[in-house]
Amino acid sequence: MERSPSHQTSEGASQLVIEPSASLEPSSPDQPSINDLKSEITWLGIFVSELQGINCKLESTIKDMEIEREKQLELREQERGAAAAEARSVGATHAAALARLTNEVETGQVAQV
């Protein structure tokens, strides 16, 4: 059996179409003809090329995902830094208010409400 090129489906998956062999020499499972062997070698070469293309696309996708992951990690780190800075600012404001109130209590300057 001779194979025709694979075709892309709408989902992107490859679909193999098999056509009858045009070999002039009869072949059997035990004794494939030279044409059968040449055909197999040709199609194996095509499949290897297709697999290499798929592999290249996968490597590219993985690289893109790694870049996106790094960006997300950097963004999270920036957000953590901003949150920490805000917490320090709020903490400093509260510490200043506590110090002022403590000083007022100690000096008896608490305003009567």
Short mmCIF file of N, CA and C in Angstrom, two decimals:
data_model
loop_
_atom_site.label_atom_id
_atom_site.label_comp_id
_atom_site.label_asym_id
_atom_site.label_seq_id
_atom_site.Cartn_x
_atom_site.Cartn_y
_atom_site.Cartn_z
N MET A 1 0.85 -1.17 0.00
CA MET A 1 0.00 0.00 0.00
C MET A 1 0.89 1.23 0.00
N GLU A 2 0.61 2.15 -0.88
CA GLU A 2 1.37 3.38 -0.96
C GLU A 2 0.60 4.45 -0.21
N ARG A 3 1.30 5.28 0.50
CA ARG A 3 0.65 6.32 1.28
C ARG A 3 0.73 7.65 0.56
N SER A 4 -0.32 8.39 0.64
CA SER A 4 -0.31 9.74 0.09
C SER A 4 0.05 10.70 1.21
N PRO A 5 0.37 11.93 0.89
CA PRO A 5 0.74 12.87 1.95
C PRO A 5 -0.36 13.01 2.98
N SER A 6 0.03 13.34 4.19
CA SER A 6 -0.97 13.56 5.23
C SER A 6 -1.60 14.93 5.01
N HIS A 7 -2.80 15.07 5.47
CA HIS A 7 -3.53 16.32 5.30
C HIS A 7 -3.87 16.88 6.67
N GLN A 8 -3.87 18.21 6.80
CA GLN A 8 -4.25 18.86 8.05
C GLN A 8 -5.77 18.90 8.15
N THR A 9 -6.30 18.57 9.32
CA THR A 9 -7.73 18.72 9.55
C THR A 9 -7.96 20.11 10.12
N SER A 10 -9.23 20.48 10.26
CA SER A 10 -9.55 21.82 10.76
C SER A 10 -9.07 22.00 12.20
N GLU A 11 -8.94 20.92 12.95
CA GLU A 11 -8.46 21.01 14.33
C GLU A 11 -6.94 21.04 14.40
N GLY A 12 -6.26 20.93 13.28
CA GLY A 12 -4.81 20.98 13.26
C GLY A 12 -4.16 19.62 13.35
N ALA A 13 -4.95 18.55 13.48
CA ALA A 13 -4.37 17.20 13.57
C ALA A 13 -4.10 16.68 12.17
N SER A 14 -3.08 15.87 12.02
CA SER A 14 -2.76 15.28 10.73
C SER A 14 -3.62 14.05 10.50
N GLN A 15 -4.01 13.86 9.25
CA GLN A 15 -4.82 12.70 8.90
C GLN A 15 -4.12 12.02 7.72
N LEU A 16 -3.84 10.74 7.85
CA LEU A 16 -3.12 9.98 6.83
C LEU A 16 -4.11 9.37 5.86
N VAL A 17 -3.85 9.59 4.55
CA VAL A 17 -4.69 9.01 3.51
C VAL A 17 -3.88 7.90 2.86
N ILE A 18 -4.43 6.67 2.80
CA ILE A 18 -3.71 5.52 2.24
C ILE A 18 -4.34 5.15 0.92
N GLU A 19 -3.49 5.03 -0.11
CA GLU A 19 -3.96 4.67 -1.44
C GLU A 19 -3.31 3.36 -1.86
N PRO A 20 -3.91 2.64 -2.81
CA PRO A 20 -3.33 1.37 -3.27
C PRO A 20 -1.96 1.59 -3.91
N SER A 21 -1.11 0.60 -3.79
CA SER A 21 0.23 0.67 -4.35
C SER A 21 0.18 0.57 -5.87
N ALA A 22 1.07 1.32 -6.51
CA ALA A 22 1.17 1.27 -7.97
C ALA A 22 2.40 0.46 -8.36
N SER A 23 2.88 -0.37 -7.46
CA SER A 23 4.09 -1.15 -7.69
C SER A 23 3.89 -2.14 -8.83
N LEU A 24 4.90 -2.26 -9.69
CA LEU A 24 4.85 -3.21 -10.79
C LEU A 24 5.18 -4.62 -10.31
N GLU A 25 5.94 -4.71 -9.27
CA GLU A 25 6.34 -6.02 -8.75
C GLU A 25 5.34 -6.44 -7.67
N PRO A 26 4.94 -7.70 -7.66
CA PRO A 26 4.04 -8.14 -6.59
C PRO A 26 4.78 -8.12 -5.26
N SER A 27 4.04 -7.82 -4.23
CA SER A 27 4.66 -7.81 -2.91
C SER A 27 3.79 -8.60 -1.95
N SER A 28 4.42 -9.09 -0.92
CA SER A 28 3.71 -9.81 0.13
C SER A 28 4.27 -9.31 1.45
N PRO A 29 3.59 -9.61 2.55
CA PRO A 29 4.10 -9.17 3.85
C PRO A 29 5.51 -9.70 4.13
N ASP A 30 5.82 -10.91 3.59
CA ASP A 30 7.14 -11.49 3.84
C ASP A 30 8.20 -10.93 2.90
N GLN A 31 7.83 -10.59 1.70
CA GLN A 31 8.77 -10.11 0.68
C GLN A 31 8.27 -8.81 0.05
N PRO A 32 8.49 -7.67 0.70
CA PRO A 32 8.06 -6.41 0.08
C PRO A 32 8.91 -6.12 -1.16
N SER A 33 8.31 -5.47 -2.13
CA SER A 33 9.03 -5.13 -3.35
C SER A 33 9.96 -3.95 -3.10
N ILE A 34 10.87 -3.73 -4.01
CA ILE A 34 11.78 -2.59 -3.92
C ILE A 34 10.98 -1.30 -3.92
N ASN A 35 9.95 -1.24 -4.76
CA ASN A 35 9.12 -0.04 -4.81
C ASN A 35 8.41 0.20 -3.48
N ASP A 36 7.95 -0.90 -2.84
CA ASP A 36 7.32 -0.75 -1.52
C ASP A 36 8.31 -0.18 -0.52
N LEU A 37 9.53 -0.70 -0.54
CA LEU A 37 10.55 -0.23 0.40
C LEU A 37 10.91 1.23 0.13
N LYS A 38 11.06 1.58 -1.15
CA LYS A 38 11.37 2.97 -1.50
C LYS A 38 10.23 3.89 -1.06
N SER A 39 9.01 3.42 -1.27
CA SER A 39 7.86 4.22 -0.85
C SER A 39 7.85 4.41 0.66
N GLU A 40 8.12 3.34 1.40
CA GLU A 40 8.17 3.43 2.86
C GLU A 40 9.24 4.42 3.31
N ILE A 41 10.41 4.35 2.68
CA ILE A 41 11.50 5.27 3.04
C ILE A 41 11.09 6.71 2.76
N THR A 42 10.46 6.93 1.61
CA THR A 42 10.01 8.28 1.26
C THR A 42 9.02 8.80 2.29
N TRP A 43 8.02 7.97 2.61
CA TRP A 43 7.01 8.44 3.55
C TRP A 43 7.54 8.56 4.96
N LEU A 44 8.46 7.70 5.33
CA LEU A 44 9.09 7.85 6.64
C LEU A 44 9.83 9.18 6.72
N GLY A 45 10.50 9.55 5.62
CA GLY A 45 11.18 10.84 5.57
C GLY A 45 10.21 12.00 5.72
N ILE A 46 9.06 11.87 5.06
CA ILE A 46 8.03 12.92 5.17
C ILE A 46 7.51 13.00 6.60
N PHE A 47 7.25 11.85 7.21
CA PHE A 47 6.75 11.85 8.58
C PHE A 47 7.78 12.42 9.55
N VAL A 48 9.05 12.11 9.33
CA VAL A 48 10.10 12.67 10.17
C VAL A 48 10.09 14.19 10.05
N SER A 49 9.96 14.69 8.82
CA SER A 49 9.90 16.14 8.62
C SER A 49 8.70 16.75 9.32
N GLU A 50 7.55 16.09 9.22
CA GLU A 50 6.35 16.59 9.90
C GLU A 50 6.55 16.60 11.41
N LEU A 51 7.14 15.54 11.94
CA LEU A 51 7.39 15.48 13.38
C LEU A 51 8.37 16.55 13.81
N GLN A 52 9.38 16.81 12.99
CA GLN A 52 10.33 17.87 13.31
C GLN A 52 9.63 19.22 13.33
N GLY A 53 8.70 19.44 12.40
CA GLY A 53 7.93 20.68 12.38
C GLY A 53 7.07 20.82 13.63
N ILE A 54 6.42 19.73 14.00
CA ILE A 54 5.59 19.74 15.21
C ILE A 54 6.46 20.00 16.42
N ASN A 55 7.62 19.34 16.48
CA ASN A 55 8.54 19.52 17.59
C ASN A 55 8.99 20.97 17.68
N CYS A 56 9.29 21.58 16.54
CA CYS A 56 9.72 22.97 16.51
C CYS A 56 8.61 23.88 17.05
N LYS A 57 7.36 23.62 16.63
CA LYS A 57 6.24 24.41 17.12
C LYS A 57 6.07 24.25 18.63
N LEU A 58 6.22 23.02 19.11
CA LEU A 58 6.10 22.77 20.55
C LEU A 58 7.19 23.49 21.32
N GLU A 59 8.42 23.44 20.81
CA GLU A 59 9.52 24.13 21.48
C GLU A 59 9.26 25.63 21.52
N SER A 60 8.74 26.18 20.44
CA SER A 60 8.42 27.60 20.38
C SER A 60 7.32 27.94 21.39
N THR A 61 6.31 27.09 21.47
CA THR A 61 5.22 27.31 22.42
C THR A 61 5.73 27.24 23.85
N ILE A 62 6.60 26.28 24.12
CA ILE A 62 7.17 26.15 25.46
C ILE A 62 7.98 27.39 25.80
N LYS A 63 8.79 27.86 24.85
CA LYS A 63 9.60 29.06 25.08
C LYS A 63 8.70 30.26 25.36
N ASP A 64 7.62 30.41 24.58
CA ASP A 64 6.68 31.52 24.80
C ASP A 64 6.04 31.42 26.17
N MET A 65 5.70 30.19 26.58
CA MET A 65 5.09 30.00 27.90
C MET A 65 6.08 30.33 29.01
N GLU A 66 7.34 29.97 28.82
CA GLU A 66 8.36 30.29 29.82
C GLU A 66 8.55 31.80 29.94
N ILE A 67 8.55 32.50 28.80
CA ILE A 67 8.67 33.95 28.82
C ILE A 67 7.48 34.57 29.54
N GLU A 68 6.28 34.09 29.24
CA GLU A 68 5.08 34.60 29.90
C GLU A 68 5.12 34.32 31.40
N ARG A 69 5.61 33.15 31.77
CA ARG A 69 5.72 32.80 33.19
C ARG A 69 6.68 33.74 33.90
N GLU A 70 7.81 34.05 33.26
CA GLU A 70 8.78 34.98 33.84
C GLU A 70 8.15 36.36 34.02
N LYS A 71 7.38 36.80 33.03
CA LYS A 71 6.71 38.10 33.13
C LYS A 71 5.74 38.10 34.30
N GLN A 72 4.99 37.01 34.44
CA GLN A 72 4.03 36.91 35.54
C GLN A 72 4.74 36.92 36.90
N LEU A 73 5.86 36.21 36.98
CA LEU A 73 6.63 36.21 38.23
C LEU A 73 7.15 37.60 38.56
N GLU A 74 7.65 38.31 37.54
CA GLU A 74 8.14 39.68 37.76
C GLU A 74 7.00 40.59 38.21
N LEU A 75 5.83 40.44 37.58
CA LEU A 75 4.68 41.25 37.96
C LEU A 75 4.26 40.97 39.40
N ARG A 76 4.23 39.70 39.77
CA ARG A 76 3.88 39.34 41.16
C ARG A 76 4.89 39.93 42.13
N GLU A 77 6.16 39.88 41.77
CA GLU A 77 7.20 40.43 42.64
C GLU A 77 7.02 41.94 42.80
N GLN A 78 6.69 42.62 41.71
CA GLN A 78 6.43 44.06 41.79
C GLN A 78 5.22 44.34 42.67
N GLU A 79 4.17 43.53 42.52
CA GLU A 79 2.97 43.71 43.34
C GLU A 79 3.29 43.47 44.81
N ARG A 80 4.10 42.45 45.09
CA ARG A 80 4.50 42.19 46.48
C ARG A 80 5.30 43.36 47.04
N GLY A 81 6.21 43.89 46.21
CA GLY A 81 7.01 45.03 46.65
C GLY A 81 6.14 46.24 46.93
N ALA A 82 5.16 46.49 46.07
CA ALA A 82 4.24 47.62 46.27
C ALA A 82 3.42 47.40 47.54
N ALA A 83 2.94 46.19 47.74
CA ALA A 83 2.15 45.89 48.94
C ALA A 83 3.00 46.03 50.20
N ALA A 84 4.25 45.60 50.13
CA ALA A 84 5.14 45.73 51.29
C ALA A 84 5.43 47.20 51.57
N ALA A 85 5.64 48.00 50.53
CA ALA A 85 5.89 49.43 50.72
C ALA A 85 4.67 50.10 51.34
N GLU A 86 3.48 49.72 50.87
CA GLU A 86 2.26 50.30 51.44
C GLU A 86 2.10 49.89 52.90
N ALA A 87 2.41 48.63 53.19
CA ALA A 87 2.31 48.16 54.58
C ALA A 87 3.29 48.90 55.47
N ARG A 88 4.50 49.15 54.96
CA ARG A 88 5.48 49.91 55.75
C ARG A 88 4.99 51.34 55.98
N SER A 89 4.39 51.94 54.96
CA SER A 89 3.88 53.30 55.07
C SER A 89 2.75 53.37 56.10
N VAL A 90 1.82 52.43 56.00
CA VAL A 90 0.71 52.38 56.96
C VAL A 90 1.25 52.12 58.36
N GLY A 91 2.21 51.21 58.45
CA GLY A 91 2.81 50.91 59.75
C GLY A 91 3.50 52.13 60.33
N ALA A 92 4.20 52.88 59.49
CA ALA A 92 4.88 54.09 59.96
C ALA A 92 3.86 55.13 60.40
N THR A 93 2.77 55.27 59.67
CA THR A 93 1.71 56.22 60.04
C THR A 93 1.10 55.83 61.38
N HIS A 94 0.83 54.55 61.54
CA HIS A 94 0.26 54.08 62.81
C HIS A 94 1.25 54.25 63.95
N ALA A 95 2.51 53.98 63.69
CA ALA A 95 3.53 54.14 64.72
C ALA A 95 3.63 55.61 65.13
N ALA A 96 3.57 56.52 64.16
CA ALA A 96 3.64 57.95 64.46
C ALA A 96 2.42 58.38 65.27
N ALA A 97 1.24 57.89 64.89
CA ALA A 97 0.02 58.23 65.63
C ALA A 97 0.09 57.67 67.04
N LEU A 98 0.58 56.45 67.19
CA LEU A 98 0.72 55.84 68.51
C LEU A 98 1.70 56.64 69.36
N ALA A 99 2.81 57.04 68.77
CA ALA A 99 3.81 57.83 69.51
C ALA A 99 3.21 59.17 69.94
N ARG A 100 2.46 59.81 69.05
CA ARG A 100 1.83 61.10 69.38
C ARG A 100 0.83 60.92 70.52
N LEU A 101 -0.01 59.89 70.42
CA LEU A 101 -1.00 59.65 71.47
C LEU A 101 -0.33 59.29 72.80
N THR A 102 0.71 58.49 72.72
CA THR A 102 1.44 58.12 73.94
C THR A 102 2.02 59.37 74.58
N ASN A 103 2.59 60.24 73.79
CA ASN A 103 3.18 61.49 74.29
C ASN A 103 2.10 62.37 74.91
N GLU A 104 0.94 62.45 74.26
CA GLU A 104 -0.15 63.26 74.80
C GLU A 104 -0.64 62.71 76.14
N VAL A 105 -0.73 61.40 76.24
CA VAL A 105 -1.18 60.78 77.49
C VAL A 105 -0.15 61.04 78.58
N GLU A 106 1.12 60.89 78.24
CA GLU A 106 2.18 61.08 79.23
C GLU A 106 2.25 62.53 79.69
N THR A 107 2.00 63.46 78.82
CA THR A 107 2.09 64.87 79.19
C THR A 107 0.75 65.44 79.63
N GLY A 108 -0.27 64.63 79.59
CA GLY A 108 -1.59 65.05 80.04
C GLY A 108 -2.27 66.01 79.10
N GLN A 109 -1.92 65.95 77.86
CA GLN A 109 -2.50 66.87 76.89
C GLN A 109 -3.62 66.23 76.08
N VAL A 110 -4.24 65.22 76.61
CA VAL A 110 -5.31 64.55 75.87
C VAL A 110 -6.51 65.48 75.84
N ALA A 111 -7.03 65.71 74.70
CA ALA A 111 -8.18 66.60 74.55
C ALA A 111 -9.40 65.95 75.16
N GLN A 112 -10.14 66.74 75.91
CA GLN A 112 -11.37 66.24 76.51
C GLN A 112 -12.47 66.32 75.46
N VAL A 113 -13.14 65.18 75.28
CA VAL A 113 -14.19 65.13 74.27
C VAL A 113 -15.53 65.33 74.90
#
